[in-house]
Amino acid sequence: MNPIHIKTVSADEAVKAVKSGDHLHFSPVATTPQILIDALIRRADRGELRDVYIHHLHIEGPVVYADPQYEGIFQADQFFVGGNLRKQTQAGYADYIPVFLSETQKLYRSGMLPIDVAMVQVSPPDKHGYVSLGTSVDATLAAVQQARTVIAIVNKNVPRAWGDAMIRMEEIDIWVEGDTPLIEAHLTEPNEVEQAIGKHCAALIEDGACLQMGIGAIPNAVLSQLGGHQDLGIHTEMFADGVLELVEKGVVTGARKAIDRGKMVSTFLMGSQKVYDFIDDNPMVLMMDVSYTNDPYVIARNPRVTAINSALQVDLTGQVCADSLGTKFFSGVGGQVDFIYGASRSEGGKAIIAMPSQTKGISKIAPELSSGAGVVTTRAHIHWFVTEYGAVNLYGKSMQERAKLLISVAHPDHRQELEQAAFERFGPHFRFVKE
Ligand code: COA
């Protein structure tokens, strides 16, 4: 092999490419370019920058650029609010651009959102002159293609993922060395409620289904119930450790997919080092542009697509709030609508919203959404709805039938007040509606 030599500079030297007024993209989650962010902060502290706009999906690690002292220097306009920017966003120091995950890339490619500098992490170049964006292709590939300047941390810990993740090294303008470990997310054991939700969802998943699931306790609880299934496929926006065991057991084969047969398709990843090792040089995994993974019409080309997403609140008509608690932004639209709609168009597909019936004694099924809450999945998009008390299908049901069905899977402590609210809303006829 003939190793390709690249000229690297320090992070401080690299971020000199950023000018006041620029729009930046950070590669998100596991490949958050922390050493470049730290160098940017040093420039800001020296008074060298003003009005720099920062865009990303949720990023990991310490975030100071949205602290009040950087007012007028950095403006974080995120596509998804992560835990580390939630407080600053709710206080107004950072902001949120609501957008379908499928269309985040389009904001850059259409020129709607300017993109001056993309900051990413990549694997070392291979003998053919390619590097991999590893765990984050999402809107990051679009940012790389559109940006005036691409700064890449070349990191031996970035897995050499296949698919659209592979880019020519000529796409990169400035190289910085940095072999920091990728940020990991470790799964917690599902509690009793999550296990019950997992069982109800698993009962809806057929052999040969093509799955989309996010990160967190519920997807993990669902996946842990699928050991006896056959020929499951993965076409998702992300996956984590829960899927690996099913691959090892031969449950996930992708054999019945209509497109990308035998392959697992995703656009970003966040898990333990095991996940990053799994996708490294693994032809079974395609890390693809989010314009492909999350396009509802692409999703629908596979049969039996089963999409499982979670929510913060649902009202008695089936409107789903997933990005805010009242007026306070909590997360983002993400890929929820992309996959709910894609799954519902797929032959034999099932779109599922799954969540615990209550949190801290508050019912998550509410007569009305909290004041200021936004709808992510509309009442026309929702199909299956699952709590620890069961699974109901709201599709094709009237308002009053939906209310009955939703109350049947609410926490027993709240059913009476929900019945009362439905009765007040729909009148005496409600008592005679059948589930
Ligand atoms: N009223 C008041 N508080 C509520 C609430 C409600 N109806 N629902 C949740 N909360 C609180 C919880 O108590 C918890 O508080 P804490 O942080 O103090 O413990 C917090 O909000 C988070 O709730 P939780 O149920 O633990 O959320 P989660 O981590 O399971 O995430 C979503 C749920 C909806 C935020 C997440 O799935 C999401 O961001 N979805 C949108 C995007 C999407 O679906 N993408 C596709 C999959 S990647």
Coordinates of C-alpha atoms and ligand atoms in Angstrom, one line a residue:
M1 CA 0.0 0.0 0.0
N2 CA 1.2 3.5 -0.8
P3 CA 0.2 5.7 2.1
I4 CA -1.1 9.1 1.0
H5 CA 0.5 12.0 2.7
I6 CA -1.6 15.0 3.8
K7 CA -0.4 18.3 5.2
T8 CA -2.1 19.0 8.5
V9 CA -2.2 22.3 10.5
S10 CA -3.1 23.0 14.1
A11 CA -6.8 23.5 15.0
D12 CA -6.0 27.2 15.8
E13 CA -4.5 27.7 12.3
A14 CA -7.4 25.9 10.6
V15 CA -10.2 28.0 12.1
K16 CA -8.5 31.2 10.8
A17 CA -10.6 30.3 7.7
V18 CA -13.7 31.4 9.5
K19 CA -14.7 35.0 8.9
S20 CA -17.1 37.2 10.8
G21 CA -20.6 36.8 9.3
D22 CA -19.9 33.2 8.1
H23 CA -22.4 30.3 8.4
L24 CA -20.8 27.1 9.8
H25 CA -21.9 23.5 9.8
F26 CA -20.6 21.1 12.5
S27 CA -20.8 17.4 11.9
P28 CA -23.1 16.1 14.7
V29 CA -23.4 13.5 17.4
A30 CA -20.4 11.1 17.6
T31 CA -18.2 13.1 15.3
T32 CA -18.8 16.5 16.9
P33 CA -15.5 18.4 15.9
Q34 CA -14.7 19.4 19.5
I35 CA -11.1 20.5 18.9
L36 CA -12.2 22.9 16.2
I37 CA -15.0 24.2 18.3
D38 CA -12.5 24.9 21.2
A39 CA -10.2 26.7 18.7
L40 CA -13.1 28.9 17.5
I41 CA -13.9 29.8 21.1
R42 CA -10.3 30.9 21.6
R43 CA -10.6 33.2 18.6
A44 CA -13.9 34.6 19.9
D45 CA -12.2 35.2 23.3
R46 CA -9.5 37.2 21.5
G47 CA -12.3 39.3 20.0
E48 CA -11.6 38.2 16.4
L49 CA -15.1 37.1 15.4
R50 CA -18.7 38.6 15.2
D51 CA -22.0 37.3 13.9
V52 CA -21.0 33.7 13.2
Y53 CA -24.0 31.4 12.5
I54 CA -23.7 27.8 13.6
H55 CA -25.9 25.0 12.3
H56 CA -26.0 21.3 13.2
L57 CA -28.2 18.4 14.2
H58 CA -27.7 17.7 17.9
I59 CA -24.1 17.7 18.9
E60 CA -22.4 16.1 21.8
G61 CA -19.9 17.4 24.4
P62 CA -19.5 20.7 26.1
V63 CA -21.1 23.6 24.3
V64 CA -20.2 27.2 25.4
Y65 CA -20.8 29.1 22.2
A66 CA -24.5 29.6 23.1
D67 CA -23.6 31.0 26.6
P68 CA -24.7 34.6 27.2
Q69 CA -21.2 36.0 26.9
Y70 CA -21.0 35.0 23.2
E71 CA -24.1 37.0 22.4
G72 CA -23.4 38.8 19.1
I73 CA -20.4 36.5 18.4
F74 CA -22.1 33.1 17.8
Q75 CA -25.7 32.4 16.9
A76 CA -26.6 28.7 17.1
D77 CA -29.5 27.9 14.7
Q78 CA -29.9 24.2 15.2
F79 CA -32.0 21.6 13.2
F80 CA -32.5 19.6 16.4
V81 CA -32.1 20.7 20.1
G82 CA -29.9 18.3 22.0
G83 CA -29.6 18.1 25.8
N84 CA -26.4 20.2 25.9
L85 CA -28.1 23.2 24.2
R86 CA -31.6 22.8 25.7
K87 CA -31.3 25.4 28.5
Q88 CA -29.7 28.0 26.2
T89 CA -32.3 27.4 23.6
Q90 CA -35.2 27.7 26.1
A91 CA -33.6 30.9 27.4
G92 CA -33.4 32.3 23.8
Y93 CA -29.5 32.3 23.5
A94 CA -29.7 29.6 20.9
D95 CA -32.5 28.9 18.3
Y96 CA -34.1 26.1 16.5
I97 CA -35.0 25.6 12.8
P98 CA -37.9 23.2 12.5
V99 CA -37.3 21.0 9.5
F100 CA -37.9 17.4 8.4
L101 CA -34.6 15.6 8.8
S102 CA -34.9 14.6 5.1
E103 CA -34.8 18.2 4.1
T104 CA -31.9 19.5 6.3
Q105 CA -29.6 18.8 3.4
K106 CA -31.9 20.7 1.1
L107 CA -31.5 23.9 3.1
Y108 CA -27.8 23.9 2.1
R109 CA -28.2 22.5 -1.4
S110 CA -30.9 25.0 -2.3
G111 CA -28.9 27.9 -1.0
M112 CA -31.7 28.8 1.3
L113 CA -29.2 28.5 4.2
P114 CA -25.7 29.8 3.3
I115 CA -22.9 27.5 4.2
D116 CA -19.4 28.9 4.3
V117 CA -17.3 26.5 6.4
A118 CA -18.0 22.8 7.1
M119 CA -16.2 21.3 10.1
V120 CA -16.2 17.5 10.1
Q121 CA -14.2 14.4 11.2
V122 CA -13.0 11.8 8.7
S123 CA -11.1 8.6 8.6
P124 CA -7.6 8.6 7.3
P125 CA -7.3 8.5 3.4
D126 CA -7.3 5.0 1.9
K127 CA -5.0 4.0 -1.0
H128 CA -7.6 5.2 -3.5
G129 CA -7.7 8.7 -2.1
Y130 CA -11.0 8.4 -0.3
V131 CA -11.9 9.3 3.3
S132 CA -15.1 8.4 5.2
L133 CA -17.4 10.7 7.1
G134 CA -18.0 7.7 9.3
T135 CA -21.0 8.0 11.6
S136 CA -22.4 11.2 10.2
V137 CA -23.5 11.6 6.6
D138 CA -26.9 13.3 7.4
A139 CA -26.7 16.9 6.3
T140 CA -23.0 16.9 6.7
L141 CA -22.3 15.6 3.2
A142 CA -24.4 18.4 1.7
A143 CA -22.4 20.9 3.9
V144 CA -19.2 19.5 2.6
Q145 CA -20.4 19.8 -1.0
Q146 CA -21.6 23.3 -0.6
A147 CA -19.1 25.0 1.7
R148 CA -16.5 27.5 0.6
T149 CA -14.0 25.8 3.0
V150 CA -14.1 22.2 4.4
I151 CA -12.0 21.7 7.5
A152 CA -11.6 18.0 8.5
I153 CA -10.2 16.4 11.6
V154 CA -8.5 13.3 10.3
N155 CA -9.0 10.8 13.1
K156 CA -8.1 7.1 13.0
N157 CA -11.1 6.4 15.3
V158 CA -13.6 7.5 12.6
P159 CA -14.9 4.2 11.1
R160 CA -14.4 3.7 7.5
A161 CA -18.1 3.5 6.7
W162 CA -19.3 2.7 3.2
G163 CA -22.0 4.3 1.1
D164 CA -22.3 8.1 0.6
A165 CA -19.9 8.5 3.6
M166 CA -17.0 7.9 1.3
I167 CA -15.8 11.2 -0.2
R168 CA -12.7 12.1 -2.3
M169 CA -10.0 13.7 -0.2
E170 CA -9.9 16.6 -2.7
E171 CA -13.2 17.7 -1.1
I172 CA -11.2 18.7 2.0
D173 CA -9.4 22.1 2.1
I174 CA -7.8 22.1 5.5
W175 CA -6.7 19.0 7.5
V176 CA -6.2 18.9 11.2
E177 CA -4.9 15.8 13.1
G178 CA -6.9 14.6 16.1
D179 CA -7.2 11.0 17.1
T180 CA -9.7 11.6 19.9
P181 CA -12.1 8.8 20.6
L182 CA -15.6 9.2 19.2
I183 CA -18.3 10.2 21.7
E184 CA -20.2 7.1 22.8
A185 CA -23.8 6.6 24.1
H186 CA -24.4 3.7 26.4
L187 CA -27.8 2.1 26.7
T188 CA -29.5 1.8 30.0
E189 CA -31.5 -1.3 30.8
P190 CA -35.2 -0.8 30.0
N191 CA -37.5 -0.4 33.0
E192 CA -40.7 -2.3 33.5
V193 CA -42.8 0.2 31.6
E194 CA -40.4 0.3 28.6
Q195 CA -40.3 -3.5 28.5
A196 CA -44.1 -3.6 28.3
I197 CA -44.0 -1.0 25.5
G198 CA -41.3 -3.1 23.8
K199 CA -43.5 -6.2 23.9
H200 CA -46.5 -4.5 22.4
C201 CA -44.4 -3.0 19.6
A202 CA -42.6 -6.4 19.0
A203 CA -46.0 -8.0 18.6
L204 CA -46.7 -5.7 15.7
I205 CA -43.5 -6.5 13.9
E206 CA -43.8 -9.2 11.3
D207 CA -41.0 -11.5 10.0
G208 CA -39.4 -9.8 7.0
A209 CA -40.2 -6.3 8.4
C210 CA -37.9 -3.4 7.6
L211 CA -37.2 -1.4 10.8
Q212 CA -36.6 2.2 11.7
M213 CA -36.1 3.0 15.4
G214 CA -34.4 5.8 17.1
I215 CA -32.0 5.7 20.1
G216 CA -33.1 5.3 23.7
A217 CA -34.8 2.9 26.0
I218 CA -37.9 2.1 24.0
P219 CA -36.1 1.0 20.7
N220 CA -33.7 -1.0 22.9
A221 CA -36.7 -2.6 24.7
V222 CA -38.3 -3.5 21.3
L223 CA -35.1 -4.9 19.8
S224 CA -34.5 -7.1 22.9
Q225 CA -37.9 -8.8 22.1
L226 CA -37.0 -9.7 18.5
G227 CA -34.7 -12.6 19.0
G228 CA -37.2 -15.1 17.5
H229 CA -38.0 -13.0 14.4
Q230 CA -36.7 -13.8 10.9
D231 CA -35.1 -11.8 8.1
L232 CA -35.6 -8.3 9.5
G233 CA -34.2 -5.4 7.6
I234 CA -32.9 -2.0 8.6
H235 CA -33.6 1.2 6.8
T236 CA -33.4 3.9 9.3
E237 CA -31.9 7.3 10.1
M238 CA -29.9 5.9 13.0
F239 CA -29.2 2.7 14.9
A240 CA -27.4 1.9 18.1
D241 CA -26.1 -1.2 20.0
G242 CA -29.5 -2.9 20.2
V243 CA -29.4 -3.9 16.6
L244 CA -25.9 -5.6 16.8
E245 CA -27.1 -8.6 18.7
L246 CA -29.8 -9.2 16.2
V247 CA -27.2 -9.1 13.4
E248 CA -25.0 -11.6 15.3
K249 CA -28.0 -13.9 15.8
G250 CA -28.8 -13.8 12.1
V251 CA -32.2 -12.1 12.8
V252 CA -31.3 -9.0 10.8
T253 CA -30.4 -10.2 7.3
G254 CA -32.2 -7.6 5.1
A255 CA -33.0 -10.6 2.8
R256 CA -36.6 -9.5 2.2
K257 CA -35.9 -5.8 1.4
A258 CA -36.9 -4.6 -2.0
I259 CA -34.1 -2.0 -2.2
D260 CA -30.6 -2.3 -0.7
R261 CA -31.3 -6.0 -0.2
G262 CA -28.9 -7.5 2.4
K263 CA -27.7 -4.1 3.5
M264 CA -28.4 -2.0 6.6
V265 CA -29.0 1.6 5.7
S266 CA -28.6 4.6 8.0
T267 CA -27.5 8.2 7.9
F268 CA -26.0 8.8 11.3
L269 CA -25.1 6.7 14.3
M270 CA -24.6 7.0 18.0
G271 CA -23.8 4.1 20.2
S272 CA -20.9 2.4 22.0
Q273 CA -17.5 1.7 20.4
K274 CA -18.9 -1.7 19.4
V275 CA -21.2 0.1 16.9
Y276 CA -18.3 2.1 15.5
D277 CA -16.2 -1.0 15.1
F278 CA -19.1 -2.8 13.5
I279 CA -19.5 -0.3 10.7
D280 CA -15.8 0.0 10.1
D281 CA -15.1 -1.4 6.6
N282 CA -18.3 -3.3 6.7
P283 CA -20.0 -3.7 3.3
M284 CA -23.2 -4.7 5.0
V285 CA -23.7 -1.1 6.3
L286 CA -24.4 1.8 3.9
M287 CA -24.2 5.2 5.5
M288 CA -26.2 7.3 3.1
D289 CA -27.2 10.9 2.5
V290 CA -30.3 11.9 4.5
S291 CA -32.0 12.9 1.3
Y292 CA -32.1 9.1 0.6
T293 CA -32.6 7.5 4.0
N294 CA -35.4 9.8 5.0
D295 CA -37.2 10.4 1.8
P296 CA -40.7 8.9 2.5
Y297 CA -41.0 7.7 -1.1
V298 CA -37.7 5.8 -0.8
I299 CA -38.7 4.5 2.6
A300 CA -42.0 3.2 1.2
R301 CA -40.2 1.2 -1.5
N302 CA -39.4 -1.5 1.0
P303 CA -42.4 -3.7 2.1
R304 CA -43.5 -4.0 5.8
V305 CA -41.6 -0.9 6.9
T306 CA -42.2 -0.6 10.6
A307 CA -41.2 2.7 12.1
I308 CA -41.2 3.3 15.8
N309 CA -40.9 6.8 17.2
S310 CA -41.6 8.4 20.5
A311 CA -43.4 11.5 21.7
L312 CA -43.8 13.9 24.5
Q313 CA -47.6 14.3 24.4
V314 CA -50.6 13.2 22.4
D315 CA -54.1 14.8 22.5
L316 CA -57.4 12.9 22.3
T317 CA -57.6 13.4 18.6
G318 CA -54.2 11.9 17.9
Q319 CA -52.1 15.0 17.4
V320 CA -48.5 14.2 18.5
C321 CA -46.1 16.7 20.0
A322 CA -42.5 15.5 20.0
D323 CA -40.3 18.6 19.9
S324 CA -41.5 20.9 22.7
L325 CA -42.9 20.9 26.2
G326 CA -45.5 23.6 25.8
T327 CA -43.6 26.6 24.5
K328 CA -40.2 25.2 25.5
F329 CA -38.3 23.5 22.7
F330 CA -37.0 20.2 23.8
S331 CA -35.8 18.3 20.7
G332 CA -36.8 18.5 17.1
V333 CA -39.0 17.3 14.3
G334 CA -36.2 14.9 13.3
G335 CA -37.1 12.1 11.1
Q336 CA -40.4 11.3 12.8
V337 CA -42.7 12.5 10.0
D338 CA -40.4 11.2 7.2
F339 CA -40.7 7.6 8.6
I340 CA -44.3 7.8 9.9
Y341 CA -45.4 8.8 6.4
G342 CA -42.9 6.4 4.6
A343 CA -44.0 3.4 6.7
S344 CA -47.7 4.2 6.2
R345 CA -47.1 4.2 2.4
S346 CA -45.1 1.0 2.5
E347 CA -46.9 -2.3 1.5
G348 CA -47.8 -3.9 4.8
G349 CA -46.0 -1.1 6.7
K350 CA -46.8 0.1 10.2
A351 CA -46.2 3.5 11.6
I352 CA -46.0 3.4 15.4
I353 CA -45.8 6.2 18.0
A354 CA -44.8 4.6 21.3
M355 CA -44.4 6.3 24.7
P356 CA -45.0 5.7 28.4
S357 CA -48.6 6.6 29.4
Q358 CA -47.4 9.1 32.0
T359 CA -44.3 10.9 33.3
K360 CA -43.9 12.0 37.0
G361 CA -47.6 11.3 37.6
I362 CA -48.6 13.5 34.6
S363 CA -50.6 11.8 31.8
K364 CA -48.8 12.1 28.5
I365 CA -52.2 11.5 26.8
A366 CA -54.0 14.9 27.3
P367 CA -57.4 16.3 26.4
E368 CA -55.5 19.1 24.5
L369 CA -51.9 19.7 23.8
S370 CA -50.3 22.0 26.3
S371 CA -50.5 25.7 25.4
G372 CA -47.6 26.4 22.9
A373 CA -46.9 22.7 22.1
G374 CA -46.3 22.1 18.4
V375 CA -47.6 19.2 16.4
V376 CA -45.0 17.0 14.8
T377 CA -47.1 14.1 13.6
T378 CA -50.6 15.3 12.6
R379 CA -53.8 13.5 13.4
A380 CA -54.0 12.5 9.7
H381 CA -50.5 10.9 9.9
I382 CA -50.9 8.9 13.0
H383 CA -51.6 5.2 12.7
W384 CA -50.5 2.9 15.6
F385 CA -50.2 4.2 19.1
V386 CA -48.6 2.2 21.9
T387 CA -48.2 2.6 25.6
E388 CA -47.4 0.0 28.3
Y389 CA -51.2 -0.7 28.4
G390 CA -51.4 -1.8 24.8
A391 CA -51.4 -0.9 21.1
V392 CA -54.3 0.8 19.3
N393 CA -54.7 1.8 15.6
L394 CA -56.1 5.3 15.2
Y395 CA -56.0 5.3 11.4
G396 CA -59.4 5.7 9.8
K397 CA -61.1 6.2 13.1
S398 CA -63.3 9.2 13.9
M399 CA -62.4 11.7 16.6
Q400 CA -64.6 10.1 19.2
E401 CA -63.4 6.6 18.3
R402 CA -59.8 7.8 18.7
A403 CA -60.5 9.3 22.1
K404 CA -62.0 6.0 23.2
L405 CA -59.0 4.1 21.9
L406 CA -56.4 6.5 23.4
I407 CA -58.1 6.4 26.8
S408 CA -58.0 2.6 26.7
V409 CA -54.2 2.7 26.7
A410 CA -53.9 5.7 29.1
H411 CA -52.7 5.2 32.7
P412 CA -55.7 3.9 34.8
D413 CA -55.1 6.9 37.2
H414 CA -56.0 9.3 34.4
R415 CA -58.7 7.5 32.5
Q416 CA -61.6 9.0 34.4
E417 CA -60.5 12.6 33.9
L418 CA -59.8 11.9 30.2
E419 CA -63.3 10.3 29.8
Q420 CA -64.8 13.5 31.4
A421 CA -62.8 15.8 29.1
A422 CA -63.9 13.7 26.0
F423 CA -67.5 13.8 27.2
E424 CA -67.3 17.6 27.6
R425 CA -65.8 18.0 24.2
F426 CA -67.9 15.5 22.2
G427 CA -71.2 15.6 24.2
P428 CA -73.4 12.8 25.5
H429 CA -73.0 10.7 22.3
F430 CA -69.4 9.9 23.4
R431 CA -70.7 7.4 26.0
F432 CA -72.1 5.2 23.2
V433 CA -69.1 5.2 20.9
K434 CA -67.4 1.8 20.6
E435 CA -63.6 1.4 20.7
Ligands
COA1 N1 -45.4 16.8 30.2 C1 -44.4 17.2 31.0 N2 -43.2 16.7 31.0 C2 -43.0 15.7 30.1 C3 -44.0 15.2 29.2 C4 -45.2 15.8 29.3 N3 -46.2 15.3 28.6 N4 -43.4 14.2 28.5 C5 -42.1 14.1 28.8 N5 -41.8 15.0 29.8 C6 -40.5 15.2 30.4 C7 -40.1 13.9 31.1 O1 -40.5 13.8 32.4 C8 -38.6 14.1 31.0 O2 -38.2 15.0 32.0 P1 -36.7 14.8 32.7 O3 -35.7 15.1 31.5 O4 -36.7 15.9 33.7 O5 -36.6 13.4 33.2 C9 -38.4 14.8 29.7 O6 -39.6 15.5 29.4 C10 -38.1 13.8 28.5 O7 -39.1 12.9 28.4 P2 -38.8 11.4 27.9 O8 -40.1 10.7 27.8 O9 -37.8 10.8 28.8 O10 -38.2 11.7 26.5 P3 -37.3 10.8 25.6 O11 -35.9 10.9 26.0 O12 -37.8 9.3 25.5 O13 -37.5 11.4 24.2 C11 -38.7 12.6 22.5 C12 -38.8 11.6 23.6 C13 -40.1 12.7 21.9 C14 -38.2 13.9 22.9 C15 -37.7 12.0 21.4 O14 -38.2 10.8 21.0 C16 -37.6 12.9 20.2 O15 -36.9 13.9 20.2 N6 -38.5 12.7 19.1 C17 -38.6 13.6 18.0 C18 -37.7 13.2 16.8 C19 -37.9 11.8 16.4 O16 -38.9 11.2 16.7 N7 -37.0 11.4 15.6 C20 -36.9 10.0 15.1 C21 -36.2 9.1 15.9 S1 -34.4 9.4 16.1

